[in-house]
mmCIF file with all atom_site columns, C-alpha atoms and ligand atoms in Angstrom:
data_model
loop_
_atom_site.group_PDB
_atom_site.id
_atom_site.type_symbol
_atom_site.label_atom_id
_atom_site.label_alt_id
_atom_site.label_comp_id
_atom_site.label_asym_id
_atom_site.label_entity_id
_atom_site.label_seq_id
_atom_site.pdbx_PDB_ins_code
_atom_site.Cartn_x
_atom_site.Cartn_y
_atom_site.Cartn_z
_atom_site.occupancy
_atom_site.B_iso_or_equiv
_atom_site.pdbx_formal_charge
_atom_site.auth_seq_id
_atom_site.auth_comp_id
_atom_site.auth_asym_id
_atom_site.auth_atom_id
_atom_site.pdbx_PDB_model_num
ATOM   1   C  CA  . UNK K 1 1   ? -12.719 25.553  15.689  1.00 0.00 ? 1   UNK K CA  1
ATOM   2   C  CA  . UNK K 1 2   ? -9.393  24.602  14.833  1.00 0.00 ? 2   UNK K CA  1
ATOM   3   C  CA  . UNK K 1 3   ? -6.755  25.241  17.531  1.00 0.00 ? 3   UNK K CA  1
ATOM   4   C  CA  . UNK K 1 4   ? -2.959  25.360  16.304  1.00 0.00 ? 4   UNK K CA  1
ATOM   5   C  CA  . UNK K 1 5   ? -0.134  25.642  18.649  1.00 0.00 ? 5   UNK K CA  1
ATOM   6   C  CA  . UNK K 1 6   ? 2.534   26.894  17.783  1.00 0.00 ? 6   UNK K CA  1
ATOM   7   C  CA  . UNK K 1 7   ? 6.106   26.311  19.261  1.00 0.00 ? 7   UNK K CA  1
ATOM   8   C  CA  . UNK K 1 8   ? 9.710   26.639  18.817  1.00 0.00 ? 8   UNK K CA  1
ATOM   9   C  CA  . UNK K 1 9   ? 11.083  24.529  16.350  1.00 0.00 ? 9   UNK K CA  1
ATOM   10  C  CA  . UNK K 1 10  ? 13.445  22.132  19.228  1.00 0.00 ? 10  UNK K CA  1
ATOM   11  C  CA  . UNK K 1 11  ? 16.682  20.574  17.899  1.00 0.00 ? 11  UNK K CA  1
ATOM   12  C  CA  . UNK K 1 12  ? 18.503  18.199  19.307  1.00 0.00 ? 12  UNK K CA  1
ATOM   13  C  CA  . UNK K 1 13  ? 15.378  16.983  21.776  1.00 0.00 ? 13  UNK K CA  1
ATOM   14  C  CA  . UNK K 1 14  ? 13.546  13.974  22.183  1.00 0.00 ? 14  UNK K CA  1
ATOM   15  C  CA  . UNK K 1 15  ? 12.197  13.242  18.594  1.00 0.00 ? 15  UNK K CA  1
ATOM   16  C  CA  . UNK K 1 16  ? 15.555  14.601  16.996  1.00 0.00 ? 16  UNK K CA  1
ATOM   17  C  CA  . UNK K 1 17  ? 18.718  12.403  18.094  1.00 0.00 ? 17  UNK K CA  1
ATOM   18  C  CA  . UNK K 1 18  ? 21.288  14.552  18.182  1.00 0.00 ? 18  UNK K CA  1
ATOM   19  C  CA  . UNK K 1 19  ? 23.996  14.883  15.281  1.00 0.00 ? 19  UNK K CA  1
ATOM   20  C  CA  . UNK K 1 20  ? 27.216  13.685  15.204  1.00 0.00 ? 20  UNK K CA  1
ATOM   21  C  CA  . UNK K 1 21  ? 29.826  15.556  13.269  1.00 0.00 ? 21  UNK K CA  1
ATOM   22  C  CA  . UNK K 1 22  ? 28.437  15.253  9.548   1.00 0.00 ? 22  UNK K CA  1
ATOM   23  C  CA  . UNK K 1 23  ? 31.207  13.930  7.278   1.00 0.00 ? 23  UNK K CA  1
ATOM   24  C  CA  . UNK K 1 24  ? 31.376  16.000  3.784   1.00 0.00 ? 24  UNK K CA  1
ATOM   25  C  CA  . UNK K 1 25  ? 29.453  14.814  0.392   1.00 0.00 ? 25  UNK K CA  1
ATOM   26  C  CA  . UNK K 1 26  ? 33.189  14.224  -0.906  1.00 0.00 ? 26  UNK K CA  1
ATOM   27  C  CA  . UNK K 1 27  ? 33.622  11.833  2.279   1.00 0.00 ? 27  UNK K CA  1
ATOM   28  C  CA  . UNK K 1 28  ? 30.514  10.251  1.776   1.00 0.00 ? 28  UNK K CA  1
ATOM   29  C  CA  . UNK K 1 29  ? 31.153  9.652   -1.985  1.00 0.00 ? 29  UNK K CA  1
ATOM   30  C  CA  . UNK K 1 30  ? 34.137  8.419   -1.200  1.00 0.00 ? 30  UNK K CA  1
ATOM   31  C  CA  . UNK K 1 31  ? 32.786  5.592   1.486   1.00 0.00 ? 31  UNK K CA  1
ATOM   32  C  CA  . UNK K 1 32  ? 30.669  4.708   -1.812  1.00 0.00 ? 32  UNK K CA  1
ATOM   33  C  CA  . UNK K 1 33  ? 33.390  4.299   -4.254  1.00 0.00 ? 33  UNK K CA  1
ATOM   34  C  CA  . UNK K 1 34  ? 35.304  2.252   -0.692  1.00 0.00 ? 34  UNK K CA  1
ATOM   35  C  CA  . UNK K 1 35  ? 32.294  -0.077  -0.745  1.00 0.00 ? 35  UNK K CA  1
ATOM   36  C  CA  . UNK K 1 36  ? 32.150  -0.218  -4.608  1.00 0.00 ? 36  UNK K CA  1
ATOM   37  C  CA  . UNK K 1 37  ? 36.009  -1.800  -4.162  1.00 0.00 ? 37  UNK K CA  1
ATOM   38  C  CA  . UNK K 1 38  ? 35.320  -4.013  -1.359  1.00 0.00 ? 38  UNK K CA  1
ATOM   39  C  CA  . UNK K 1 39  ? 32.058  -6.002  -3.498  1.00 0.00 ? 39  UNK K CA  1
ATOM   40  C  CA  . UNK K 1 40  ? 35.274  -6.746  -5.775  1.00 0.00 ? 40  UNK K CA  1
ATOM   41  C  CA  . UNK K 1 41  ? 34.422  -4.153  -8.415  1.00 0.00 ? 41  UNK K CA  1
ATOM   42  C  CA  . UNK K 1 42  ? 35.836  -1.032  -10.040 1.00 0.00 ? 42  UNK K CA  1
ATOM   43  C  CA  . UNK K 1 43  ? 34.331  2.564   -8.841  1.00 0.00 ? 43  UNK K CA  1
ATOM   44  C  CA  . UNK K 1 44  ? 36.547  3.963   -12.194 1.00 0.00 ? 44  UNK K CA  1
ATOM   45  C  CA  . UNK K 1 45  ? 34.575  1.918   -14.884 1.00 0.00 ? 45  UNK K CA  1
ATOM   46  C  CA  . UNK K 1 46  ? 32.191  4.094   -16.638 1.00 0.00 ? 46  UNK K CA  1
ATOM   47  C  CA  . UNK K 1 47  ? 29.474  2.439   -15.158 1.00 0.00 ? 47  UNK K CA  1
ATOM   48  C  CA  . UNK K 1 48  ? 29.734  3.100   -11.432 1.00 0.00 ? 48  UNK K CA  1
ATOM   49  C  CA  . UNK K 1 49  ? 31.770  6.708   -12.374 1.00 0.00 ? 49  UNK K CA  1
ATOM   50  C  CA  . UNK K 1 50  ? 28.405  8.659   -11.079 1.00 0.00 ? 50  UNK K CA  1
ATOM   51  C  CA  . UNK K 1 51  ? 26.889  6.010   -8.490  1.00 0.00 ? 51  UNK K CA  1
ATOM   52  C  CA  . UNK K 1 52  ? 28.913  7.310   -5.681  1.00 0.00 ? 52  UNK K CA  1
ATOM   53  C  CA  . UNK K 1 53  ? 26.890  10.526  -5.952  1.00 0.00 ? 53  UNK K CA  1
ATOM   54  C  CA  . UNK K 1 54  ? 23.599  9.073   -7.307  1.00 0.00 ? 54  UNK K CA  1
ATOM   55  C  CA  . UNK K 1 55  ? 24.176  6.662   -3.498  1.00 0.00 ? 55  UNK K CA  1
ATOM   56  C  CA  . UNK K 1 56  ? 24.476  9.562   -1.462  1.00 0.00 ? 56  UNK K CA  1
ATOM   57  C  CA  . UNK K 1 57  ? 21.436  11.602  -2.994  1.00 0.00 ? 57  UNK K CA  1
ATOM   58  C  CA  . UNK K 1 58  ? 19.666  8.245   -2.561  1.00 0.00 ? 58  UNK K CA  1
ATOM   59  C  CA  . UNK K 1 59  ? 20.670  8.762   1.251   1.00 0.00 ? 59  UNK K CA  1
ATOM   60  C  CA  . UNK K 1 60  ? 19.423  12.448  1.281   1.00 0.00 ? 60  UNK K CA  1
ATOM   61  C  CA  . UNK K 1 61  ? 16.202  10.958  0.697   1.00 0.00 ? 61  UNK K CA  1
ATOM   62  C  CA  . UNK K 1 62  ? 16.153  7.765   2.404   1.00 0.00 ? 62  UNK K CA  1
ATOM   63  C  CA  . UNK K 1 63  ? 17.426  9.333   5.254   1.00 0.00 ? 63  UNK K CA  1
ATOM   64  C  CA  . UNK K 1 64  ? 15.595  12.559  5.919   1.00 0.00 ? 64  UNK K CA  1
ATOM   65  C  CA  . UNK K 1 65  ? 13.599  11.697  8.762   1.00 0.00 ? 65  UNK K CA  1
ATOM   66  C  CA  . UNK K 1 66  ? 16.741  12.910  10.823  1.00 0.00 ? 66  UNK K CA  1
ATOM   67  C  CA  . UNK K 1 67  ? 16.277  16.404  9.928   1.00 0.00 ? 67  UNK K CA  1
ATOM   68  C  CA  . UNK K 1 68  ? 12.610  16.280  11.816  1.00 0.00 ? 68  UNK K CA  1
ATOM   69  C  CA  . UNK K 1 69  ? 11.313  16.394  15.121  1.00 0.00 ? 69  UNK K CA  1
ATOM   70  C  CA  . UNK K 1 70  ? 7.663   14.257  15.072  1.00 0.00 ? 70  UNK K CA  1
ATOM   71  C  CA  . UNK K 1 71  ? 6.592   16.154  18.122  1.00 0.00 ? 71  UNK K CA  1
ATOM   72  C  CA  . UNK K 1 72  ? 7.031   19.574  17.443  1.00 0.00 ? 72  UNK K CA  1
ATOM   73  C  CA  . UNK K 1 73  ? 4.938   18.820  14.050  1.00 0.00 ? 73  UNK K CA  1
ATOM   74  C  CA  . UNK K 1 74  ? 2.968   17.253  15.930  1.00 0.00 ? 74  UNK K CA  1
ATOM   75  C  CA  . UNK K 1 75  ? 2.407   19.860  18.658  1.00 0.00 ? 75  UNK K CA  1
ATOM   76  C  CA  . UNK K 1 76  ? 1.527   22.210  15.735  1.00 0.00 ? 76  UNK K CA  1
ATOM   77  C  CA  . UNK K 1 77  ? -0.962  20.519  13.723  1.00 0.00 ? 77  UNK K CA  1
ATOM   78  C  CA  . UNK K 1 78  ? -3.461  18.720  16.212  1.00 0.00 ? 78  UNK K CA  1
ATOM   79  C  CA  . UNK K 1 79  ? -6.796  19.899  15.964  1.00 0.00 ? 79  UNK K CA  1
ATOM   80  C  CA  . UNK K 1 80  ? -10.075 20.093  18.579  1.00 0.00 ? 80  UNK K CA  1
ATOM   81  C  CA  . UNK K 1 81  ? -11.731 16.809  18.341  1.00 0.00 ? 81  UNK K CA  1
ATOM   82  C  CA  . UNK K 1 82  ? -15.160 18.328  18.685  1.00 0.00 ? 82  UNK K CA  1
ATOM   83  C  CA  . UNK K 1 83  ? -16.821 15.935  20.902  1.00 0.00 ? 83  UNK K CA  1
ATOM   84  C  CA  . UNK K 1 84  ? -15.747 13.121  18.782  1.00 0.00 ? 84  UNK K CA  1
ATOM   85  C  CA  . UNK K 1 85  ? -14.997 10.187  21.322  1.00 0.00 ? 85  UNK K CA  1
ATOM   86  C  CA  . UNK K 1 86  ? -14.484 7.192   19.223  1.00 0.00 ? 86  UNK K CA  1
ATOM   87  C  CA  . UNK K 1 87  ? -11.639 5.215   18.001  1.00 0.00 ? 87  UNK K CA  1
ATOM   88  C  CA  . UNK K 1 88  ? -9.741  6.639   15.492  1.00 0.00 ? 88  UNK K CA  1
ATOM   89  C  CA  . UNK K 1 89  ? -7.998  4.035   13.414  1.00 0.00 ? 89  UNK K CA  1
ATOM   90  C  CA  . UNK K 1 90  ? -5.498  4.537   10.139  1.00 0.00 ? 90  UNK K CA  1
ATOM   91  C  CA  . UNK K 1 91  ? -4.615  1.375   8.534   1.00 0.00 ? 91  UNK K CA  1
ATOM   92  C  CA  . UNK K 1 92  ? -1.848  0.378   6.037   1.00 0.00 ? 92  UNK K CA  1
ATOM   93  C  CA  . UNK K 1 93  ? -0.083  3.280   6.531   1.00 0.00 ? 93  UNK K CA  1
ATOM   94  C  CA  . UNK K 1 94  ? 3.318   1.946   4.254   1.00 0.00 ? 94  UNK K CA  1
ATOM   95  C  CA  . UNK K 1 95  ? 6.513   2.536   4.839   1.00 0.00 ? 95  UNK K CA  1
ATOM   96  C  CA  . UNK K 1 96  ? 10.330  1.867   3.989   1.00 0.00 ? 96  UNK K CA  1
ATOM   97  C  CA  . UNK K 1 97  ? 12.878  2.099   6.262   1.00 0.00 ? 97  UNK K CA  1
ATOM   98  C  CA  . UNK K 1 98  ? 16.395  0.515   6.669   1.00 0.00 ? 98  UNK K CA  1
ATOM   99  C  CA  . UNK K 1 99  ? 17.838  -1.701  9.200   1.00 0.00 ? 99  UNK K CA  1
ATOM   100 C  CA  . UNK K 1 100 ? 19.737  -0.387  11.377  1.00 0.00 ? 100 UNK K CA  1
ATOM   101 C  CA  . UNK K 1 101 ? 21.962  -4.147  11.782  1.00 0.00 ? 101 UNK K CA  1
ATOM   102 C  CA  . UNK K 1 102 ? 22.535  -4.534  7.921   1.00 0.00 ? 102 UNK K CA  1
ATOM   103 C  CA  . UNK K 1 103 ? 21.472  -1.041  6.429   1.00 0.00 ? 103 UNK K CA  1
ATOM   104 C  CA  . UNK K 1 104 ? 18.847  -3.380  4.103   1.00 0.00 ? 104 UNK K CA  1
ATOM   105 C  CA  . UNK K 1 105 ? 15.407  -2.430  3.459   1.00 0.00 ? 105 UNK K CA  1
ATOM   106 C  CA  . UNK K 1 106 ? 12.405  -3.102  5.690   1.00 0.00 ? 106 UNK K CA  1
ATOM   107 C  CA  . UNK K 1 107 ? 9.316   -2.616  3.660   1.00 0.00 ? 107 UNK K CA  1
ATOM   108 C  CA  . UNK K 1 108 ? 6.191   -2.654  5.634   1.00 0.00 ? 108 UNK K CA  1
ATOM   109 C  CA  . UNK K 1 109 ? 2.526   -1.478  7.051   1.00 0.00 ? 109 UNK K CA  1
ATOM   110 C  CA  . UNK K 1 110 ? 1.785   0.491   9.960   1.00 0.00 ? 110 UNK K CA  1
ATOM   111 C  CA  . UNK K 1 111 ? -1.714  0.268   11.529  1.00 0.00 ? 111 UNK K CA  1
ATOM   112 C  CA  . UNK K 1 112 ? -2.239  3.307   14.108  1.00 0.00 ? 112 UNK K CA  1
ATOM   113 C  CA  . UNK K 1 113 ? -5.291  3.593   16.667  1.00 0.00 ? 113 UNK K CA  1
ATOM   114 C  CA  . UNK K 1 114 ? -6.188  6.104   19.364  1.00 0.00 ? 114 UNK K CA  1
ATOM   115 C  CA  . UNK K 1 115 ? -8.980  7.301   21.003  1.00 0.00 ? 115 UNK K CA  1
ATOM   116 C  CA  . UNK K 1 116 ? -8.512  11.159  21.453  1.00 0.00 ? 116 UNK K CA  1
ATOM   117 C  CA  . UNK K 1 117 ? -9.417  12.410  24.794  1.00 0.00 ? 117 UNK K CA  1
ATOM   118 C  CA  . UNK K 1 118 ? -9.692  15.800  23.487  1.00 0.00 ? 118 UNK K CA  1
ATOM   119 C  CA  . UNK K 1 119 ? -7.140  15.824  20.124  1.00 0.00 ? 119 UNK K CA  1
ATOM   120 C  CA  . UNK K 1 120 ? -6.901  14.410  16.892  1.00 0.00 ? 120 UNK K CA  1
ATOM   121 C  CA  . UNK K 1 121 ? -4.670  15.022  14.231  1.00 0.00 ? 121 UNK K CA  1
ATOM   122 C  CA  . UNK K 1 122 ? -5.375  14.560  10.415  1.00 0.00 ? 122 UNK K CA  1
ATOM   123 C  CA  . UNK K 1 123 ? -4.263  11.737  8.260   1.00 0.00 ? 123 UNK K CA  1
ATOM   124 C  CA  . UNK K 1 124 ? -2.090  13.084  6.351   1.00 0.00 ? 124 UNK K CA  1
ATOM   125 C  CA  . UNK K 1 125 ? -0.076  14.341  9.397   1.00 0.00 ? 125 UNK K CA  1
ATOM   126 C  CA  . UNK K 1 126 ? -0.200  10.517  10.773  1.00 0.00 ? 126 UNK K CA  1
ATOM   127 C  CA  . UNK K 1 127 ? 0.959   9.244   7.655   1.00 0.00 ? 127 UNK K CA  1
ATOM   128 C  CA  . UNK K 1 128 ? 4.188   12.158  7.884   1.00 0.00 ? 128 UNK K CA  1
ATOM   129 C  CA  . UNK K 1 129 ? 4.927   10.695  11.462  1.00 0.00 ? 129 UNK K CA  1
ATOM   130 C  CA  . UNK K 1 130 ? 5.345   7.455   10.370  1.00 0.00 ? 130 UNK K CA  1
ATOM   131 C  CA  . UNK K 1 131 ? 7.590   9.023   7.469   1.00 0.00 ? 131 UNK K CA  1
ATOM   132 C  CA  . UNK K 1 132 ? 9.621   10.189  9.852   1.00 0.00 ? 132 UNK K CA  1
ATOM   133 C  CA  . UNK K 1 133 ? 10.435  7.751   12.049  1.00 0.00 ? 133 UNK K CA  1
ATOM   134 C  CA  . UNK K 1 134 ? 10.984  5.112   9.289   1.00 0.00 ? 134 UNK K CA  1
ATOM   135 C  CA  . UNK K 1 135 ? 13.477  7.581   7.802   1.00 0.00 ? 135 UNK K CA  1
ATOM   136 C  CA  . UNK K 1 136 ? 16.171  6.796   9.652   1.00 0.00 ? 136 UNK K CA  1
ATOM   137 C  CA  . UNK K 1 137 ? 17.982  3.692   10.493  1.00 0.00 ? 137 UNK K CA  1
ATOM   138 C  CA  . UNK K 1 138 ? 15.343  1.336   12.819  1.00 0.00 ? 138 UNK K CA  1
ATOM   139 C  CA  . UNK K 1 139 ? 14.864  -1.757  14.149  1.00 0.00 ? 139 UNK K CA  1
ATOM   140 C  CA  . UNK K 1 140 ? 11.048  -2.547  13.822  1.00 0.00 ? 140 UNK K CA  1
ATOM   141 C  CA  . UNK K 1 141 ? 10.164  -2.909  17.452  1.00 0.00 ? 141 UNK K CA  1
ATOM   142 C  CA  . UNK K 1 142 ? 11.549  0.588   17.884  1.00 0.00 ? 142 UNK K CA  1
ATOM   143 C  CA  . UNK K 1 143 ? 10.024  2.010   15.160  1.00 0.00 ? 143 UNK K CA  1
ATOM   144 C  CA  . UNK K 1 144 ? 6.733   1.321   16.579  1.00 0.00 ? 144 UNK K CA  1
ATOM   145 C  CA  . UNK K 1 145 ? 7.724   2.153   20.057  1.00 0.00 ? 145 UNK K CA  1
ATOM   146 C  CA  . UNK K 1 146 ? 8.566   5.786   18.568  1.00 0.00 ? 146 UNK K CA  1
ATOM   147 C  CA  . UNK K 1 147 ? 5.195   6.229   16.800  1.00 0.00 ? 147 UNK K CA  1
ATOM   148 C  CA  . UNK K 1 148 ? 3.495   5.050   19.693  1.00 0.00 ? 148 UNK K CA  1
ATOM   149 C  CA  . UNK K 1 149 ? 4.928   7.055   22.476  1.00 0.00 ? 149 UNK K CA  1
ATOM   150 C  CA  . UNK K 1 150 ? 5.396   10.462  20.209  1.00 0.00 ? 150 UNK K CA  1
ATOM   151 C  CA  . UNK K 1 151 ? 1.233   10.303  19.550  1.00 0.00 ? 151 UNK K CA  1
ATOM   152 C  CA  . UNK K 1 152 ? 0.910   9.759   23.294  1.00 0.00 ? 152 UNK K CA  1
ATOM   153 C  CA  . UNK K 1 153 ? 3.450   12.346  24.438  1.00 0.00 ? 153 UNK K CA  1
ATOM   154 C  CA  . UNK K 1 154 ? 1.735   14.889  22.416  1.00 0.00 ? 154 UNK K CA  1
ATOM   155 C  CA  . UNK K 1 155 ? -1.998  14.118  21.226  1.00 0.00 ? 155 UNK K CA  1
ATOM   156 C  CA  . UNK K 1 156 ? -2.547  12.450  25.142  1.00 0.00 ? 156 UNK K CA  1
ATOM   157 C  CA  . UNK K 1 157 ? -5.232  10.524  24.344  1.00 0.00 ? 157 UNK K CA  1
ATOM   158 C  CA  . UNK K 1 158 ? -6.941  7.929   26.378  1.00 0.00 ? 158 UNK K CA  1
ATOM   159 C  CA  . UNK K 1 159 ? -5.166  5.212   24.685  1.00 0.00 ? 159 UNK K CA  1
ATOM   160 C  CA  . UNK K 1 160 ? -2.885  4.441   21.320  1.00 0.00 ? 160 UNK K CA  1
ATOM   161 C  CA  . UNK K 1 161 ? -2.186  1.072   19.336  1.00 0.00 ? 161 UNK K CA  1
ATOM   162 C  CA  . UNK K 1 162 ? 0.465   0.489   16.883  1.00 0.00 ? 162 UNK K CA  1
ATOM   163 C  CA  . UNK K 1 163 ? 0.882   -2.337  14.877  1.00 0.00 ? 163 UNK K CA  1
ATOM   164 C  CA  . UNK K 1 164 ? 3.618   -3.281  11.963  1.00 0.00 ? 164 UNK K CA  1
ATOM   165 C  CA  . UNK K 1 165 ? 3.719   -5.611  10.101  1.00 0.00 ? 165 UNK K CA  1
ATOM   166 C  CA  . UNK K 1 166 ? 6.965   -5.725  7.470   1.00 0.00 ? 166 UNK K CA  1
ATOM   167 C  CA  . UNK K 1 167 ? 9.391   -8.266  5.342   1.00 0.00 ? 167 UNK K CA  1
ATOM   168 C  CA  . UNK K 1 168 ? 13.317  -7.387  5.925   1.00 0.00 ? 168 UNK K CA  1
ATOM   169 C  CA  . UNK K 1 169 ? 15.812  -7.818  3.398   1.00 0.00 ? 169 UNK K CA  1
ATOM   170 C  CA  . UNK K 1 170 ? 18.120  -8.928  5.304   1.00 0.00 ? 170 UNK K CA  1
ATOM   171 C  CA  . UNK K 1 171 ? 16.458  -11.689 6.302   1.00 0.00 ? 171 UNK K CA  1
ATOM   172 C  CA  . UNK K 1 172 ? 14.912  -12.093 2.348   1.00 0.00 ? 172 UNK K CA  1
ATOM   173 C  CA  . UNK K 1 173 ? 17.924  -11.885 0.295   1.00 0.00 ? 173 UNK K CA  1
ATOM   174 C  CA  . UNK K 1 174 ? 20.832  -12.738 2.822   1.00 0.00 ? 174 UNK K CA  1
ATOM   175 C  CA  . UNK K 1 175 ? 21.494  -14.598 5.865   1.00 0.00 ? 175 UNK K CA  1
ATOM   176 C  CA  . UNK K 1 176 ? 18.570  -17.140 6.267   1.00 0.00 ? 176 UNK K CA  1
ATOM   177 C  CA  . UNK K 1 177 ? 17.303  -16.122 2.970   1.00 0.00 ? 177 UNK K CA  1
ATOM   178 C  CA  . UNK K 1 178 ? 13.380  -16.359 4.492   1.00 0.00 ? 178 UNK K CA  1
ATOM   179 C  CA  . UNK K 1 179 ? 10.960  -15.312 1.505   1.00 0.00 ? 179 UNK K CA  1
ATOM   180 C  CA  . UNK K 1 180 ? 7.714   -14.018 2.557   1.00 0.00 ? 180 UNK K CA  1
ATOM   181 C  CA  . UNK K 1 181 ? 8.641   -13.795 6.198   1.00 0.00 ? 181 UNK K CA  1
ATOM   182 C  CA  . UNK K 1 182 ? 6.457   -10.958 7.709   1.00 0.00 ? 182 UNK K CA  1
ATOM   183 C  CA  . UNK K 1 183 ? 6.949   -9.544  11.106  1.00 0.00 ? 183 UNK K CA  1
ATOM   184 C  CA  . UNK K 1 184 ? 4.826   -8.123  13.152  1.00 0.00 ? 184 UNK K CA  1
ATOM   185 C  CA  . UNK K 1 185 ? 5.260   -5.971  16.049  1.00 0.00 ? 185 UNK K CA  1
ATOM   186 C  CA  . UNK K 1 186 ? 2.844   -3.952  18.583  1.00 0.00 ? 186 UNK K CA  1
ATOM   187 C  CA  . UNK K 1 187 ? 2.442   -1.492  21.109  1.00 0.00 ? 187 UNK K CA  1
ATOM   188 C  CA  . UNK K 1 188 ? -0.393  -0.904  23.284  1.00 0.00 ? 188 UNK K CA  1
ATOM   189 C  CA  . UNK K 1 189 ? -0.941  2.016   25.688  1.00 0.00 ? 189 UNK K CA  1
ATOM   190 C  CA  . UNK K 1 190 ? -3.345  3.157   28.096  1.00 0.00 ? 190 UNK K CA  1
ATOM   191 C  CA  . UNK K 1 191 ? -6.922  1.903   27.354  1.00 0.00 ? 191 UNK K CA  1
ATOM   192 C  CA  . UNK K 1 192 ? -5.850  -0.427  24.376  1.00 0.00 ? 192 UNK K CA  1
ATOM   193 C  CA  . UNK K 1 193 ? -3.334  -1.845  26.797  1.00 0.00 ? 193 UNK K CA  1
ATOM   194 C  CA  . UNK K 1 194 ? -5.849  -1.833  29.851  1.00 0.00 ? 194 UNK K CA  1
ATOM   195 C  CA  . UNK K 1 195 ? -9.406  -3.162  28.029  1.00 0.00 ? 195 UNK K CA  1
ATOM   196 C  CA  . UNK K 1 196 ? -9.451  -6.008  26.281  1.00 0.00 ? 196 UNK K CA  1
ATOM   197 C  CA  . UNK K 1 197 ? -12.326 -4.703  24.356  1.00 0.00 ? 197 UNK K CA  1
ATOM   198 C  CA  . UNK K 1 198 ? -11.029 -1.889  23.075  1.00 0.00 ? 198 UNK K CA  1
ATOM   199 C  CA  . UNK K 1 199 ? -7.919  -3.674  21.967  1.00 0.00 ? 199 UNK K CA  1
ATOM   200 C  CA  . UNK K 1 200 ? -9.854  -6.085  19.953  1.00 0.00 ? 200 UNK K CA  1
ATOM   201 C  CA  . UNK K 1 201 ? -11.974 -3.242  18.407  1.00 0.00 ? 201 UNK K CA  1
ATOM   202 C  CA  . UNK K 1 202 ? -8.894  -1.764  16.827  1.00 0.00 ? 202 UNK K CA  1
ATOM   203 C  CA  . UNK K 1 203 ? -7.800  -5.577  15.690  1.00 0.00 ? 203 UNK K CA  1
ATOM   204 C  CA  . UNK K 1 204 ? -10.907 -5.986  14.148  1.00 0.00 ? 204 UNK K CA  1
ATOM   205 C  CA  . UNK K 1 205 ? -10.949 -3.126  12.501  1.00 0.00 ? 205 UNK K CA  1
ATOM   206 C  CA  . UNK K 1 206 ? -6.739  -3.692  10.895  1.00 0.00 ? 206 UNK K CA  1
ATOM   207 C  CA  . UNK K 1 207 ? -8.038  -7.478  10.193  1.00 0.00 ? 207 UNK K CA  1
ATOM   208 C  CA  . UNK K 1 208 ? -5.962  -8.660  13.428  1.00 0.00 ? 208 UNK K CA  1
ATOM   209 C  CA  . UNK K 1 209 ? -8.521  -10.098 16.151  1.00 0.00 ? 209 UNK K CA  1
ATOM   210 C  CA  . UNK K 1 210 ? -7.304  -12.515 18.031  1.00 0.00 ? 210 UNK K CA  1
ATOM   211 C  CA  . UNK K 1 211 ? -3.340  -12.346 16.600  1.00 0.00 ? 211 UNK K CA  1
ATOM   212 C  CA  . UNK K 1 212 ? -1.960  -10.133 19.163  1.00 0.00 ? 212 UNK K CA  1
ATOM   213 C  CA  . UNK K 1 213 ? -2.187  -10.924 22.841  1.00 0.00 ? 213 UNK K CA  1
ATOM   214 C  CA  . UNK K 1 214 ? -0.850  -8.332  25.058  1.00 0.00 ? 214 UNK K CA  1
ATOM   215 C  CA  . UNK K 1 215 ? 0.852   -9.516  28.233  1.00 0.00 ? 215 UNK K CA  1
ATOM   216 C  CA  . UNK K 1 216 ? 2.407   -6.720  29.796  1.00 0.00 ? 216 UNK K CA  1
ATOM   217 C  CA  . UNK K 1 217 ? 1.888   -3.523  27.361  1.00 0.00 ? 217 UNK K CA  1
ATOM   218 C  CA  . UNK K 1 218 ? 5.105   -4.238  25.438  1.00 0.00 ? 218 UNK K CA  1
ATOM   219 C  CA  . UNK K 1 219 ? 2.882   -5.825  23.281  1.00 0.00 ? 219 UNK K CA  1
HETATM 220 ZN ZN1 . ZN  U 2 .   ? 19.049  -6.446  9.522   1.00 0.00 ? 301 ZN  U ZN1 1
#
């Protein structure tokens, strides 16, 4: 039997930073055309006369996961596991987010585990949690931090594992200019944190054995 909970829809909670005054589309076309000028070009040329507000639609989208809380959709759409008491593992789980140092892209995999202790949630829903929290401007080790702690928080299961693994642009096309670069990070909680079996399960199963060693559950 599927069990949905339903609850209030929480702004400005955990899950949902809070917002700042929100400048108008004018203002943020403007901060385009501002940019534009400082690269050393012209916003006025034909060309670039509707990439100010093609840039901030482009933000709309890249950019949405602010508008969500993970954990109320979360607390909504978990499901009775039925006895199931296995690992549950998702793996290459993409996603695109932007750095929060240098506003490039970071283009990437996430690799979720858990082992429900009486919870699970469908895959779809996983994949929209990752969505989420990629969304918004990230550093990687926080990103998987957030997905980790949010399934926790809400799902409670004996145990989750994150992994990512993703190339940064501004690493790739600036700075050190380091091609095929990948990083990874992890986070480990409860029983993937505690048994080394369990942790090496999931690795197995996201093609990782033996490439993550967990010192103190930071991973
Ligand atoms: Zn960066």
């Amino acid at each position: 039997m599927d069990t949905m909970v339903n609850t209030k829809r929480a702004r400005g909670k955990s899950g949902a930073p809070a917002q700042p005054v929100r400048p108008t589309r004018e203002q943020a076309e403007e901060a385009v055309r501002t940019l534009i000028r400082w690269a050393g070009d012209d916003p006025n040329r034909e060309g670039l006369l509707a990439t100010p507000s093609r840039v901030v639609r482009a933000y709309e989208e890249w950019f949405a996961g602010y508008k969500d809380n993970p954990r109320e959709y979360l607390k909504r759409t978990f499901q009775e596991t039925g006895g199931y008491d296995e690992v549950v593992v998702l793996r290459d789980i993409r996603f695109e987010s932007f750095c929060e140092h240098h506003m490039a892209p970071i283009i990437g995999r996430v690799h979720i585990g858990y082992l429900p202790r009486n919870r699970v949630v469908g895959i779809s829903k996983l994949a929209r949690l990752v969505e989420v929290y990629a969304r918004r401007l990230q550093i990687q080790e926080k990103l998987t931090a957030e997905i980790a702690t949010c399934l926790d928080e809400v799902l409670k299961p004996y145990g989750v594992a994150i992994v990512a693994e993703a190339t940064h642009q501004c690493m790739t096309t600036r700075g050190v200019h380091k091609a095929g670069v990948t990083m990874v990070t992890s986070r480990m909680l409860g029983v993937f944190r505690d048994h080394a079996e369990t942790r090496h399960e999931f690795l197995s199963a996201i093609g990782m054995r033996g490439a993550i060693h967990v010192a103190n559950g930071a991973g």
